Coordinates of N, CA and C in Angstrom, one line a residue:
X235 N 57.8 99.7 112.5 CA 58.4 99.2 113.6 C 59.4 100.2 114.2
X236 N 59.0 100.3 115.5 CA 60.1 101.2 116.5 C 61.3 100.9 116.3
X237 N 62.4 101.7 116.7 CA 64.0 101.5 117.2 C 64.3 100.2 118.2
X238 N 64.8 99.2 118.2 CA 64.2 98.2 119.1 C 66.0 98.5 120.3
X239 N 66.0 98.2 121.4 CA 66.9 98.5 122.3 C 67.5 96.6 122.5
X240 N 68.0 96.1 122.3 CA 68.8 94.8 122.5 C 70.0 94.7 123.3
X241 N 69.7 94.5 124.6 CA 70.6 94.3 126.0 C 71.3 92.7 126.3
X242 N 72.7 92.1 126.4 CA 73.0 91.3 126.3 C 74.1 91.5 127.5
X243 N 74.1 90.0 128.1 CA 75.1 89.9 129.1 C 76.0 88.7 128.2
X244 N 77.2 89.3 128.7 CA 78.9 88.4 128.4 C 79.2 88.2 129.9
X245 N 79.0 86.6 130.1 CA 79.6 86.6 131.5 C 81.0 86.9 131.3
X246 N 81.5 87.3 132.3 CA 83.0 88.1 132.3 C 83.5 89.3 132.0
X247 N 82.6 90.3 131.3 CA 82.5 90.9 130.4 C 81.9 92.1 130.8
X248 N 80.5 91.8 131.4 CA 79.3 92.7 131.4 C 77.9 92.9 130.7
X249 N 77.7 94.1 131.0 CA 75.8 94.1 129.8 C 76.7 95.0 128.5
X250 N 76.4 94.5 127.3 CA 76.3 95.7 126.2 C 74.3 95.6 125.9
X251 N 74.9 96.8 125.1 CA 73.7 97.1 124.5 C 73.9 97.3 122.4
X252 N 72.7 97.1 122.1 CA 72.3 97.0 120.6 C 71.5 98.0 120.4
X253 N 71.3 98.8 119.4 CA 70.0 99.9 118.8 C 70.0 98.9 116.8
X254 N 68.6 98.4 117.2 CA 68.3 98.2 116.1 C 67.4 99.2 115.1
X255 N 67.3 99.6 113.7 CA 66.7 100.4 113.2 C 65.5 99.8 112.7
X256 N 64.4 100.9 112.4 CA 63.2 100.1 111.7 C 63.1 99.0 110.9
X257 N 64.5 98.6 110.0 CA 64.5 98.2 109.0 C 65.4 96.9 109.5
X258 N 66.0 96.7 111.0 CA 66.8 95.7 111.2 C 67.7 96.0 111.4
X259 N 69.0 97.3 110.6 CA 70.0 97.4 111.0 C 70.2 97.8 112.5
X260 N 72.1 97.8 112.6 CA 72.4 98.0 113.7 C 72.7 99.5 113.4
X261 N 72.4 100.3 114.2 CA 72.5 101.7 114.3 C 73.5 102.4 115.2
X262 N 73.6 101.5 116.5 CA 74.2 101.6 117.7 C 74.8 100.7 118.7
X263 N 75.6 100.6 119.1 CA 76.3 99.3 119.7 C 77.4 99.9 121.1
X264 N 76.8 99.4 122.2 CA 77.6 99.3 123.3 C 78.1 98.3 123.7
X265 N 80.0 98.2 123.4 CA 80.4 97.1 124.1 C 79.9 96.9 125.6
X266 N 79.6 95.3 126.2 CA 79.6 95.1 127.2 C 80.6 95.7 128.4
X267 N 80.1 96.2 129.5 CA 81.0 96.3 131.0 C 79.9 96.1 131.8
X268 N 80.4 96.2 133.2 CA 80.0 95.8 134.5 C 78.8 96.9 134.8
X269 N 77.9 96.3 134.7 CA 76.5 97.2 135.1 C 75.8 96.1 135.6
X270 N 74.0 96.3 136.1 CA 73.1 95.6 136.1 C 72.9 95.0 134.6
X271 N 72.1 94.0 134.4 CA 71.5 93.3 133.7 C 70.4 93.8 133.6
X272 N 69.9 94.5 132.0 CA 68.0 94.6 131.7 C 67.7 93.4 130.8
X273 N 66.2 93.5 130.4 CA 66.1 92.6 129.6 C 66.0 92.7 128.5
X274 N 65.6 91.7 127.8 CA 66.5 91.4 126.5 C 65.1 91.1 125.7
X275 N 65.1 92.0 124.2 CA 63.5 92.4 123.7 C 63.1 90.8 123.0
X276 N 62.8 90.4 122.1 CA 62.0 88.9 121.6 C 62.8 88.9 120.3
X277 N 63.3 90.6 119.8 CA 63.6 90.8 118.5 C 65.3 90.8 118.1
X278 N 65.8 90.7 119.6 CA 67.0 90.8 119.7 C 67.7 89.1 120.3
X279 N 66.7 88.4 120.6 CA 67.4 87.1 120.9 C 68.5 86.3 119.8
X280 N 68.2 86.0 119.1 CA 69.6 85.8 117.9 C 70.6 86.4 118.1
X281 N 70.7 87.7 118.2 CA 71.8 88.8 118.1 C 72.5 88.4 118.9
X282 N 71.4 88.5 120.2 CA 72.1 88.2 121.8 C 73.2 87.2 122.3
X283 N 71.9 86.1 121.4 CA 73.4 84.9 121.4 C 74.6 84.9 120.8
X284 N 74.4 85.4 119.5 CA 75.7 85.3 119.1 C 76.7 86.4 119.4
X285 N 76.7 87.3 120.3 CA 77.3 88.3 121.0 C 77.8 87.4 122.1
X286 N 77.1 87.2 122.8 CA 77.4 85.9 124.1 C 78.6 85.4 123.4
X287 N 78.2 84.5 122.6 CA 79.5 83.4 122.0 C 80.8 84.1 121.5
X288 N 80.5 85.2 121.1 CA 82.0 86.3 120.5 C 82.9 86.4 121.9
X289 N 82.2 87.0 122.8 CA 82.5 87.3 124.7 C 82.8 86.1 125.3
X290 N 82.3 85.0 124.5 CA 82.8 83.5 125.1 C 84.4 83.0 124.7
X291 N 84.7 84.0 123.4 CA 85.9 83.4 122.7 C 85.2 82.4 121.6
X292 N 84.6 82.2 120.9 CA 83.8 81.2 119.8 C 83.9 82.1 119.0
X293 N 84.6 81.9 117.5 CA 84.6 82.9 116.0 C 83.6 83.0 115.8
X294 N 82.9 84.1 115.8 CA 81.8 84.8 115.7 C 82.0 85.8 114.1
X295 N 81.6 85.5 113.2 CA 81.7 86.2 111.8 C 80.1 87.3 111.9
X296 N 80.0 88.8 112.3 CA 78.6 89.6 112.3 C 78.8 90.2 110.7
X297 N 79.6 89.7 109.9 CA 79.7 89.8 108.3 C 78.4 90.5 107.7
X298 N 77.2 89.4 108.6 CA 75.9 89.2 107.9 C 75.0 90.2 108.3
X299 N 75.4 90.3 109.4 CA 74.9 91.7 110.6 C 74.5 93.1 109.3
X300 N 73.6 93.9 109.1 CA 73.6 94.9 108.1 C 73.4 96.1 109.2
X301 N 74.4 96.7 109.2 CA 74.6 98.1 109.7 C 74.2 99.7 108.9
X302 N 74.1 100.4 109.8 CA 73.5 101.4 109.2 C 74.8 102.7 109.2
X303 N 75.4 103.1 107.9 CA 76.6 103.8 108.2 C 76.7 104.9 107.4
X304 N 77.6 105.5 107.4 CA 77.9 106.9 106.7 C 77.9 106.5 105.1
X305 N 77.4 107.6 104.3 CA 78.7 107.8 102.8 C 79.9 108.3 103.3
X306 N 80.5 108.3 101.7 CA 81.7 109.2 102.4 C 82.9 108.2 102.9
X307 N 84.0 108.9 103.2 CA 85.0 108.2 103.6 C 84.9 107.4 105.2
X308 N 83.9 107.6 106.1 CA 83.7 106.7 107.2 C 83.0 105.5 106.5
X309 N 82.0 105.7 106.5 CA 81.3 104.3 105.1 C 82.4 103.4 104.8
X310 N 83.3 104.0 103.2 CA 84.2 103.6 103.2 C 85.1 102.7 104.1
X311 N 85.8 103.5 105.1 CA 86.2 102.9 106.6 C 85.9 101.6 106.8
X312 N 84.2 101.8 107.0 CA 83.4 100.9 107.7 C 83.4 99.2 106.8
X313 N 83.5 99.7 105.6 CA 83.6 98.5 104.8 C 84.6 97.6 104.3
X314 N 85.4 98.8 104.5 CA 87.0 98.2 104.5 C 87.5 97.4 105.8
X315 N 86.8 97.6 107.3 CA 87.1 97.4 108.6 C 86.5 95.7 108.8
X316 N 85.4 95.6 107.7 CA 84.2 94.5 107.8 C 85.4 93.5 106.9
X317 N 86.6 94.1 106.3 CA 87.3 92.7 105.2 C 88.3 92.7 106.5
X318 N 88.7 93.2 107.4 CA 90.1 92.6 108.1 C 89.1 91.1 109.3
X319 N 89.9 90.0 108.7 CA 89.5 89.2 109.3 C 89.7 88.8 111.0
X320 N 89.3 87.6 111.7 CA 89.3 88.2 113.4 C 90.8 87.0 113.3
X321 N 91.2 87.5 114.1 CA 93.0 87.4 114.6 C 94.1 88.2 113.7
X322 N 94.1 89.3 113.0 CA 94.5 90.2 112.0 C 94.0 91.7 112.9
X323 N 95.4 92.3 112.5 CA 94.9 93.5 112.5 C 95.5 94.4 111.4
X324 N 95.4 95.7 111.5 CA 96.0 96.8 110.7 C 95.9 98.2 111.1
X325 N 96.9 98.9 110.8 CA 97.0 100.2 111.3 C 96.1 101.0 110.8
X326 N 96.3 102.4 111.3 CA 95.3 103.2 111.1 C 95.6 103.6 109.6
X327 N 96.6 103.6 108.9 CA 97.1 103.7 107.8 C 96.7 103.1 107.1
X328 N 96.6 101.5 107.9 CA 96.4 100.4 106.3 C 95.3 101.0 106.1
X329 N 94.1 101.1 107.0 CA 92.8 100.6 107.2 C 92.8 102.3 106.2
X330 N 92.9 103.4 106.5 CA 93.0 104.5 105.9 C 93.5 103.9 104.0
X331 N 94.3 103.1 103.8 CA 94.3 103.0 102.1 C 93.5 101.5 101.7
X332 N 92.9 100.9 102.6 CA 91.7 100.0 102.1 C 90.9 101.0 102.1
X333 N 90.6 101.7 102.7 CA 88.9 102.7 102.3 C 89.2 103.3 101.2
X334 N 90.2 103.5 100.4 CA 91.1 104.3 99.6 C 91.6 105.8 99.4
X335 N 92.0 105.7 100.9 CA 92.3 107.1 100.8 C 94.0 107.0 101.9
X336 N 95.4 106.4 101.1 CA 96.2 105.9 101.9 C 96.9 106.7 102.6
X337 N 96.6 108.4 102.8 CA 97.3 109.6 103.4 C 96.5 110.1 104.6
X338 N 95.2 109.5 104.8 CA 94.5 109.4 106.0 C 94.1 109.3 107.4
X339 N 95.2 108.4 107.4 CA 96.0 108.1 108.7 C 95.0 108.5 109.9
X340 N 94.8 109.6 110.0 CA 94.4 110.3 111.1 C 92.6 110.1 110.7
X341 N 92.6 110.1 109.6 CA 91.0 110.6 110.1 C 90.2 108.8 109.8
X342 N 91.5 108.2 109.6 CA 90.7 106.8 109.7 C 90.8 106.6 111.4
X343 N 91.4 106.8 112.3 CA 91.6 107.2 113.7 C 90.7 107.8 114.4
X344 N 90.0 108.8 113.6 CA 89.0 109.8 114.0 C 88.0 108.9 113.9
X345 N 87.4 107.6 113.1 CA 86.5 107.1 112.3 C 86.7 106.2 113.6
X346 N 87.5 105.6 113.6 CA 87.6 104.3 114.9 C 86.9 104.9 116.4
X347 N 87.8 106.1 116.8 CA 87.5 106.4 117.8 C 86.0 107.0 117.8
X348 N 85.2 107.2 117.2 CA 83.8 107.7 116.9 C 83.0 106.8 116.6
X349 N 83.4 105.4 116.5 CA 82.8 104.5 115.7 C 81.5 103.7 116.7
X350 N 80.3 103.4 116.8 CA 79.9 102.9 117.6 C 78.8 101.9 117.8
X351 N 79.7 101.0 116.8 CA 79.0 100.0 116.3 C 79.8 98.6 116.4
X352 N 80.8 98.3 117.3 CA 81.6 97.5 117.3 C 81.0 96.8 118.4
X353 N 81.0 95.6 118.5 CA 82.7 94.0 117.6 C 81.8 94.1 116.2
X354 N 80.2 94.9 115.6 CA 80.5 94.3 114.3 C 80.7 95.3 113.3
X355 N 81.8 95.7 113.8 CA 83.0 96.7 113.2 C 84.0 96.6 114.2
X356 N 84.7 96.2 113.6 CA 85.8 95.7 115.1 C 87.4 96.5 114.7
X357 N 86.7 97.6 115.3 CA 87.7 98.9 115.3 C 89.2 98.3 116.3
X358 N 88.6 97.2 117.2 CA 89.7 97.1 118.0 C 90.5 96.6 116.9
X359 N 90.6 96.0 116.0 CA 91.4 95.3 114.9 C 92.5 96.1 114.4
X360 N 92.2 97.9 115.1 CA 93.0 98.9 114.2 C 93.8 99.4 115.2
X361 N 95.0 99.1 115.1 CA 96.2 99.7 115.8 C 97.4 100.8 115.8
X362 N 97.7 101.6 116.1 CA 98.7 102.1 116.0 C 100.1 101.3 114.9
X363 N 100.7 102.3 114.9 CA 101.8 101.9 113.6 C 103.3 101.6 114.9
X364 N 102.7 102.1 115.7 CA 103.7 101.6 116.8 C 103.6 101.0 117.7
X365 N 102.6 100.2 117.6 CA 101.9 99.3 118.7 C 100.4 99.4 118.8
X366 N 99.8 99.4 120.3 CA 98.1 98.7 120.3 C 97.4 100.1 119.9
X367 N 97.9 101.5 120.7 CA 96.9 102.5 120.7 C 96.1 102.5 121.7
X368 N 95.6 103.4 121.7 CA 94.3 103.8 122.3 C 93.1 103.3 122.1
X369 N 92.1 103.1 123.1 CA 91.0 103.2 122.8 C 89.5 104.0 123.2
X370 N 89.4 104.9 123.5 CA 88.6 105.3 124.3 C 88.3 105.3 125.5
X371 N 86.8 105.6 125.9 CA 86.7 105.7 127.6 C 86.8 104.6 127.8
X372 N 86.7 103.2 127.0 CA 87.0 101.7 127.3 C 88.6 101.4 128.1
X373 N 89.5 102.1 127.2 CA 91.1 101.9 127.4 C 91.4 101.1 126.4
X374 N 92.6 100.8 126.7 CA 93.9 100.4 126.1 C 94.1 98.7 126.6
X375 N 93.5 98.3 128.2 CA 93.4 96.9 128.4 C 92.2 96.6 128.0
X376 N 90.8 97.3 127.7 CA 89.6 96.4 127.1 C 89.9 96.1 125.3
X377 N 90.5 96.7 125.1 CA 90.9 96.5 123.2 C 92.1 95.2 123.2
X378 N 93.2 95.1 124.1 CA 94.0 94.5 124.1 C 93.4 92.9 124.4
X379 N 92.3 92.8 125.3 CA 91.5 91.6 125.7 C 90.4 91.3 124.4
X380 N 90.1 92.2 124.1 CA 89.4 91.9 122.7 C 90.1 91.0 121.8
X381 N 91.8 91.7 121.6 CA 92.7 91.3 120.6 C 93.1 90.2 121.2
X382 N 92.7 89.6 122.7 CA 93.9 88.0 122.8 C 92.4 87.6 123.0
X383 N 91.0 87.6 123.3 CA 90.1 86.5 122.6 C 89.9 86.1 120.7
X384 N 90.7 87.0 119.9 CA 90.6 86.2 118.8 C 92.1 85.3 118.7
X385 N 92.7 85.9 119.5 CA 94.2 85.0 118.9 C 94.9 86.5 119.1
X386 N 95.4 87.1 119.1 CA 96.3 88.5 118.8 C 96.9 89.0 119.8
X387 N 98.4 89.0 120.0 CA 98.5 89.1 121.5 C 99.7 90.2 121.0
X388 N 99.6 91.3 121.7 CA 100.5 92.9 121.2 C 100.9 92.9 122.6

């Protein structure tokens, strides 16, 4: 089986996109924004919906979701990122001494910002030690809207 491409619309939101691998995992993940709408493959309808319903505000657990990720301390990261529950967050610190490496700080930051496989790694979860942070070419109000659809309001 091919790489399969899985396109989903969040009304309010936009189109994200999905890269599934041979084997099912998620390999690649575009949060939803304002584009056209493509369509959506036969092998991706499940996914789809339950992406919808996350974008709708409905607790959405992708726990079960199996992703395809580094060894090594991003790995790490990534699994430590999958225990912070949705309305919770943690700094780049915490999230840096759940992977077990608590002097990290920065390159759990590096791991967020590179990361691109979210909401099911929901790097928005990870904030600054002084507030929301950054977040990419997305910004600082698409992370912050992320954090007040679970409950989290910074």
């Amino acid at each position: 089986m091919k790489p399969t491409l899985v396109q989903y619309e969040a009304p309010g939101w936009g189109v994200g996109e999905v890269w599934l691998d041979e084997d099912g995992r998620v390999f690649y993940s575009e949060l939803p924004r304002p584009r056209r709408t493509g369509p959506v493959s036969d092998a991706g309808h499940a996914l789809t919906g339950r992406l919808q319903a996350y974008f709708a505000g409905e607790p959405e657990d992708f726990a079960d979701v199996e992703l395809r990720v580094d060894d090594g301390f991003y790995g790490d990261c990534a699994r430590a990122l999958r225990q912070v529950p949705r309305g919770e967050v943690v700094t780049y610190g915490e999230l840096a001494a759940l992977a077990g490496r608590p002097r990290a700080a920065r390159a759990a930051g590096t791991f967020c910002a590179r990361c691109e496989l979210a909401p099911f790694l929901p790097v928005h979860r990870v904030v600054a030690a002084g507030g929301i942070g950054s977040w990419g070419t997305l910004g600082t109000e698409y992370k912050r809207r992320l954090l007040e659809l679970e409950g989290v309001a910074l």
